[in-house]
Amino acid sequence: RHKSVQGRLSLRPFRSGELSRGFRLNTFYNLGWYAAGRPRRLGIVMGSYEHSRLVATAQWLAATEQPVAGVAETDRRGYSTFLEIRQGLTGWAGLVRVENLDPDTSRRDDDHRRVIAGGAYWWRPSNTTVGLVLTVEDVRYGAAAGAADETRLLAQTHIEF
C-alpha cells in the first residue's frame, strides 16, 4: 500500500587520464513510508577511487524512520571509509576500514565504532581469482548503546570464477 520512490545517480567525473578515471561519485535516496505518517527516508553518498594498486571509498548515510506506530521518528547518521593498498591485482594487499554509526541521534553516546584492519594475498590460477584474507575487527559501543565491546579475528578464503 505505501510505496517508496528511489533514485540513484552515478557519475564518473573524469573520463580521461590513467589515474583520474578511477574516480566515481554515487548517490542513492529512498523516499518512502511504512504507513501513512510513518516515514522511511534514506540517503547515501559515496565517493570512490579504484586503481590496480589502490582502492579507497568514503560513504555517508542519513536516515529517518518510524517503523512502529506511536514511536517517535528516529534519525540515524553514519559514515564508512575503506582503504586497500596492493601490489596489483595479484600479490599482497593491506586493508583498513573505519565505520561510525549513530543509530539514534536523539540519544547521547549510543554510537558504534568499528575498525577492521588486515592483509590479503591474491593469485590467479587459470581463470579463477583466489584470495586469502586475515583481518582483526574491533567494535566499540558508546556507553548508552547497551552492548559489550567486541574484538574478533577473521580468516577468509575468497574464490572468484
PDB file of C-alpha atoms in Angstrom:
ATOM      1  CA  ARG A   1       0.000   0.000   0.000  1.00  0.00           C
ATOM      2  CA  HIS A   2       2.575   2.538   0.989  1.00  0.00           C
ATOM      3  CA  LYS A   3       5.169   2.868  -1.692  1.00  0.00           C
ATOM      4  CA  SER A   4       8.726   4.101  -1.945  1.00  0.00           C
ATOM      5  CA  VAL A   5      10.363   6.202  -4.606  1.00  0.00           C
ATOM      6  CA  GLN A   6      14.050   5.541  -5.118  1.00  0.00           C
ATOM      7  CA  GLY A   7      16.661   7.377  -7.107  1.00  0.00           C
ATOM      8  CA  ARG A   8      20.268   6.604  -7.946  1.00  0.00           C
ATOM      9  CA  LEU A   9      22.898   8.696  -9.637  1.00  0.00           C
ATOM     10  CA  SER A  10      26.397   7.532 -10.550  1.00  0.00           C
ATOM     11  CA  LEU A  11      28.995   9.818 -12.065  1.00  0.00           C
ATOM     12  CA  ARG A  12      32.483   9.316 -13.373  1.00  0.00           C
ATOM     13  CA  PRO A  13      33.686  12.937 -13.347  1.00  0.00           C
ATOM     14  CA  PHE A  14      36.980  12.285 -15.148  1.00  0.00           C
ATOM     15  CA  ARG A  15      36.874  10.128 -18.270  1.00  0.00           C
ATOM     16  CA  SER A  16      40.455  10.651 -19.395  1.00  0.00           C
ATOM     17  CA  GLY A  17      43.794  10.278 -17.688  1.00  0.00           C
ATOM     18  CA  GLU A  18      45.010   6.968 -16.349  1.00  0.00           C
ATOM     19  CA  LEU A  19      44.874   7.963 -12.674  1.00  0.00           C
ATOM     20  CA  SER A  20      41.797  10.203 -12.683  1.00  0.00           C
ATOM     21  CA  ARG A  21      39.354   7.876 -14.482  1.00  0.00           C
ATOM     22  CA  GLY A  22      39.154   5.633 -11.394  1.00  0.00           C
ATOM     23  CA  PHE A  23      37.059   8.234  -9.519  1.00  0.00           C
ATOM     24  CA  ARG A  24      33.330   7.582  -9.014  1.00  0.00           C
ATOM     25  CA  LEU A  25      30.580   9.514  -7.229  1.00  0.00           C
ATOM     26  CA  ASN A  26      27.348   7.732  -6.314  1.00  0.00           C
ATOM     27  CA  THR A  27      24.174   8.815  -4.561  1.00  0.00           C
ATOM     28  CA  PHE A  28      21.089   6.903  -3.526  1.00  0.00           C
ATOM     29  CA  TYR A  29      17.882   8.203  -1.982  1.00  0.00           C
ATOM     30  CA  ASN A  30      14.783   6.376  -0.811  1.00  0.00           C
ATOM     31  CA  LEU A  31      11.635   8.384  -0.052  1.00  0.00           C
ATOM     32  CA  GLY A  32       9.012   6.098   1.384  1.00  0.00           C
ATOM     33  CA  TRP A  33       6.595   5.293   4.171  1.00  0.00           C
ATOM     34  CA  TYR A  34       5.962   2.300   6.409  1.00  0.00           C
ATOM     35  CA  ALA A  35       2.388   3.557   6.662  1.00  0.00           C
ATOM     36  CA  ALA A  36       0.629   6.920   6.459  1.00  0.00           C
ATOM     37  CA  GLY A  37       2.591   9.436   8.534  1.00  0.00           C
ATOM     38  CA  ARG A  38       5.430   6.956   9.263  1.00  0.00           C
ATOM     39  CA  PRO A  39       8.414   7.937   7.099  1.00  0.00           C
ATOM     40  CA  ARG A  40      11.143   5.748   5.692  1.00  0.00           C
ATOM     41  CA  ARG A  41      13.803   8.060   4.232  1.00  0.00           C
ATOM     42  CA  LEU A  42      17.367   7.040   3.479  1.00  0.00           C
ATOM     43  CA  GLY A  43      20.183   8.880   1.722  1.00  0.00           C
ATOM     44  CA  ILE A  44      23.665   7.617   0.901  1.00  0.00           C
ATOM     45  CA  VAL A  45      26.519   9.470  -0.789  1.00  0.00           C
ATOM     46  CA  MET A  46      29.693   7.624  -1.790  1.00  0.00           C
ATOM     47  CA  GLY A  47      32.935   8.682  -3.348  1.00  0.00           C
ATOM     48  CA  SER A  48      35.357   6.025  -4.538  1.00  0.00           C
ATOM     49  CA  TYR A  49      38.622   5.569  -6.339  1.00  0.00           C
ATOM     50  CA  GLU A  50      39.852   2.321  -7.863  1.00  0.00           C
ATOM     51  CA  HIS A  51      43.235   1.605  -9.388  1.00  0.00           C
ATOM     52  CA  SER A  52      45.213  -1.621  -9.756  1.00  0.00           C
ATOM     53  CA  ARG A  53      47.286  -0.621  -6.683  1.00  0.00           C
ATOM     54  CA  LEU A  54      44.748   1.330  -4.608  1.00  0.00           C
ATOM     55  CA  VAL A  55      41.069   1.168  -3.698  1.00  0.00           C
ATOM     56  CA  ALA A  56      39.521   3.859  -1.496  1.00  0.00           C
ATOM     57  CA  THR A  57      35.906   4.647  -0.613  1.00  0.00           C
ATOM     58  CA  ALA A  58      34.046   7.001   1.706  1.00  0.00           C
ATOM     59  CA  GLN A  59      30.303   6.741   2.341  1.00  0.00           C
ATOM     60  CA  TRP A  60      27.904   8.917   4.316  1.00  0.00           C
ATOM     61  CA  LEU A  61      24.473   7.777   5.462  1.00  0.00           C
ATOM     62  CA  ALA A  62      21.474   9.692   6.782  1.00  0.00           C
ATOM     63  CA  ALA A  63      18.110   8.110   7.542  1.00  0.00           C
ATOM     64  CA  THR A  64      14.812   8.998   9.188  1.00  0.00           C
ATOM     65  CA  GLU A  65      12.477   6.149  10.065  1.00  0.00           C
ATOM     66  CA  GLN A  66       9.374   5.381  12.080  1.00  0.00           C
ATOM     67  CA  PRO A  67       8.716   1.651  11.560  1.00  0.00           C
ATOM     68  CA  VAL A  68       6.447   1.311  14.623  1.00  0.00           C
ATOM     69  CA  ALA A  69       3.287   3.374  15.120  1.00  0.00           C
ATOM     70  CA  GLY A  70       3.234   5.522  18.243  1.00  0.00           C
ATOM     71  CA  VAL A  71       7.018   5.694  18.495  1.00  0.00           C
ATOM     72  CA  ALA A  72       8.886   8.881  17.597  1.00  0.00           C
ATOM     73  CA  GLU A  73      10.819   9.158  14.356  1.00  0.00           C
ATOM     74  CA  THR A  74      14.427   8.006  14.574  1.00  0.00           C
ATOM     75  CA  ASP A  75      17.229   9.862  12.821  1.00  0.00           C
ATOM     76  CA  ARG A  76      20.338   7.811  12.019  1.00  0.00           C
ATOM     77  CA  ARG A  77      23.703   9.076  10.802  1.00  0.00           C
ATOM     78  CA  GLY A  78      26.940   7.374   9.923  1.00  0.00           C
ATOM     79  CA  TYR A  79      29.977   7.067   7.738  1.00  0.00           C
ATOM     80  CA  SER A  80      32.264   4.341   6.466  1.00  0.00           C
ATOM     81  CA  THR A  81      35.720   4.582   4.921  1.00  0.00           C
ATOM     82  CA  PHE A  82      37.801   1.851   3.302  1.00  0.00           C
ATOM     83  CA  LEU A  83      41.360   1.765   2.004  1.00  0.00           C
ATOM     84  CA  GLU A  84      43.223  -1.076   0.310  1.00  0.00           C
ATOM     85  CA  ILE A  85      46.812  -0.715  -0.868  1.00  0.00           C
ATOM     86  CA  ARG A  86      48.006  -3.613  -3.002  1.00  0.00           C
ATOM     87  CA  GLN A  87      50.833  -4.839  -5.190  1.00  0.00           C
ATOM     88  CA  GLY A  88      48.448  -5.151  -8.109  1.00  0.00           C
ATOM     89  CA  LEU A  89      45.528  -7.385  -8.995  1.00  0.00           C
ATOM     90  CA  THR A  90      47.592 -10.281  -7.610  1.00  0.00           C
ATOM     91  CA  GLY A  91      50.025 -10.351  -4.712  1.00  0.00           C
ATOM     92  CA  TRP A  92      49.916  -8.822  -1.241  1.00  0.00           C
ATOM     93  CA  ALA A  93      47.427  -6.215  -0.029  1.00  0.00           C
ATOM     94  CA  GLY A  94      46.840  -4.305   3.194  1.00  0.00           C
ATOM     95  CA  LEU A  95      43.396  -3.017   4.114  1.00  0.00           C
ATOM     96  CA  VAL A  96      41.668  -0.905   6.731  1.00  0.00           C
ATOM     97  CA  ARG A  97      38.025   0.045   7.237  1.00  0.00           C
ATOM     98  CA  VAL A  98      36.667   2.579   9.744  1.00  0.00           C
ATOM     99  CA  GLU A  99      32.944   2.992  10.410  1.00  0.00           C
ATOM    100  CA  ASN A 100      30.875   5.051  12.796  1.00  0.00           C
ATOM    101  CA  LEU A 101      27.110   4.770  13.149  1.00  0.00           C
ATOM    102  CA  ASP A 102      24.807   6.753  15.402  1.00  0.00           C
ATOM    103  CA  PRO A 103      21.592   4.681  15.367  1.00  0.00           C
ATOM    104  CA  ASP A 104      19.549   7.407  17.115  1.00  0.00           C
ATOM    105  CA  THR A 105      20.797  10.993  17.040  1.00  0.00           C
ATOM    106  CA  SER A 106      18.424  11.991  19.854  1.00  0.00           C
ATOM    107  CA  ARG A 107      20.253   9.659  22.291  1.00  0.00           C
ATOM    108  CA  ARG A 108      23.663  10.600  23.617  1.00  0.00           C
ATOM    109  CA  ASP A 109      26.592   8.185  23.492  1.00  0.00           C
ATOM    110  CA  ASP A 110      24.861   5.283  21.699  1.00  0.00           C
ATOM    111  CA  ASP A 111      27.178   5.190  18.675  1.00  0.00           C
ATOM    112  CA  HIS A 112      29.009   2.180  17.258  1.00  0.00           C
ATOM    113  CA  ARG A 113      32.592   2.469  16.001  1.00  0.00           C
ATOM    114  CA  ARG A 114      34.177  -0.370  14.051  1.00  0.00           C
ATOM    115  CA  VAL A 115      37.736  -0.691  12.788  1.00  0.00           C
ATOM    116  CA  ILE A 116      38.832  -3.578  10.575  1.00  0.00           C
ATOM    117  CA  ALA A 117      42.482  -3.976   9.619  1.00  0.00           C
ATOM    118  CA  GLY A 118      44.387  -6.777   7.968  1.00  0.00           C
ATOM    119  CA  GLY A 119      46.090  -8.193   4.952  1.00  0.00           C
ATOM    120  CA  ALA A 120      45.429 -10.438   1.985  1.00  0.00           C
ATOM    121  CA  TYR A 121      47.225 -12.426  -0.655  1.00  0.00           C
ATOM    122  CA  TRP A 122      45.625 -12.789  -4.124  1.00  0.00           C
ATOM    123  CA  TRP A 123      46.586 -15.076  -7.003  1.00  0.00           C
ATOM    124  CA  ARG A 124      45.057 -16.225 -10.300  1.00  0.00           C
ATOM    125  CA  PRO A 125      45.296 -19.909 -11.068  1.00  0.00           C
ATOM    126  CA  SER A 126      43.777 -20.289 -14.547  1.00  0.00           C
ATOM    127  CA  ASN A 127      40.551 -18.227 -14.940  1.00  0.00           C
ATOM    128  CA  THR A 128      39.928 -18.080 -11.196  1.00  0.00           C
ATOM    129  CA  THR A 129      40.984 -15.496  -8.607  1.00  0.00           C
ATOM    130  CA  VAL A 130      41.725 -16.774  -5.110  1.00  0.00           C
ATOM    131  CA  GLY A 131      42.315 -14.617  -2.051  1.00  0.00           C
ATOM    132  CA  LEU A 132      43.337 -15.439   1.483  1.00  0.00           C
ATOM    133  CA  VAL A 133      42.304 -12.639   3.834  1.00  0.00           C
ATOM    134  CA  LEU A 134      43.158 -12.213   7.530  1.00  0.00           C
ATOM    135  CA  THR A 135      41.627  -9.314   9.483  1.00  0.00           C
ATOM    136  CA  VAL A 136      41.103  -8.106  13.027  1.00  0.00           C
ATOM    137  CA  GLU A 137      37.788  -6.384  13.770  1.00  0.00           C
ATOM    138  CA  ASP A 138      37.382  -4.092  16.771  1.00  0.00           C
ATOM    139  CA  VAL A 139      33.900  -2.797  17.647  1.00  0.00           C
ATOM    140  CA  ARG A 140      33.399  -0.159  20.361  1.00  0.00           C
ATOM    141  CA  TYR A 141      29.969   0.874  21.582  1.00  0.00           C
ATOM    142  CA  GLY A 142      29.021   4.102  23.301  1.00  0.00           C
ATOM    143  CA  ALA A 143      28.066   3.801  26.980  1.00  0.00           C
ATOM    144  CA  ALA A 144      24.334   4.142  26.217  1.00  0.00           C
ATOM    145  CA  ALA A 145      24.343   1.503  23.448  1.00  0.00           C
ATOM    146  CA  GLY A 146      23.878  -1.330  25.939  1.00  0.00           C
ATOM    147  CA  ALA A 147      26.368  -3.670  24.271  1.00  0.00           C
ATOM    148  CA  ALA A 148      29.784  -5.002  25.213  1.00  0.00           C
ATOM    149  CA  ASP A 149      32.791  -4.047  23.073  1.00  0.00           C
ATOM    150  CA  GLU A 150      33.941  -6.788  20.697  1.00  0.00           C
ATOM    151  CA  THR A 151      37.191  -7.906  19.072  1.00  0.00           C
ATOM    152  CA  ARG A 152      37.398 -10.761  16.578  1.00  0.00           C
ATOM    153  CA  LEU A 153      39.886 -12.368  14.256  1.00  0.00           C
ATOM    154  CA  LEU A 154      38.548 -13.362  10.839  1.00  0.00           C
ATOM    155  CA  ALA A 155      40.218 -15.654   8.291  1.00  0.00           C
ATOM    156  CA  GLN A 156      38.511 -15.903   4.894  1.00  0.00           C
ATOM    157  CA  THR A 157      39.062 -17.527   1.543  1.00  0.00           C
ATOM    158  CA  HIS A 158      37.602 -15.743  -1.492  1.00  0.00           C
ATOM    159  CA  ILE A 159      37.149 -17.568  -4.784  1.00  0.00           C
ATOM    160  CA  GLU A 160      36.013 -15.731  -7.906  1.00  0.00           C
ATOM    161  CA  PHE A 161      35.220 -17.713 -11.044  1.00  0.00           C
TER     162      PHE A 161
END
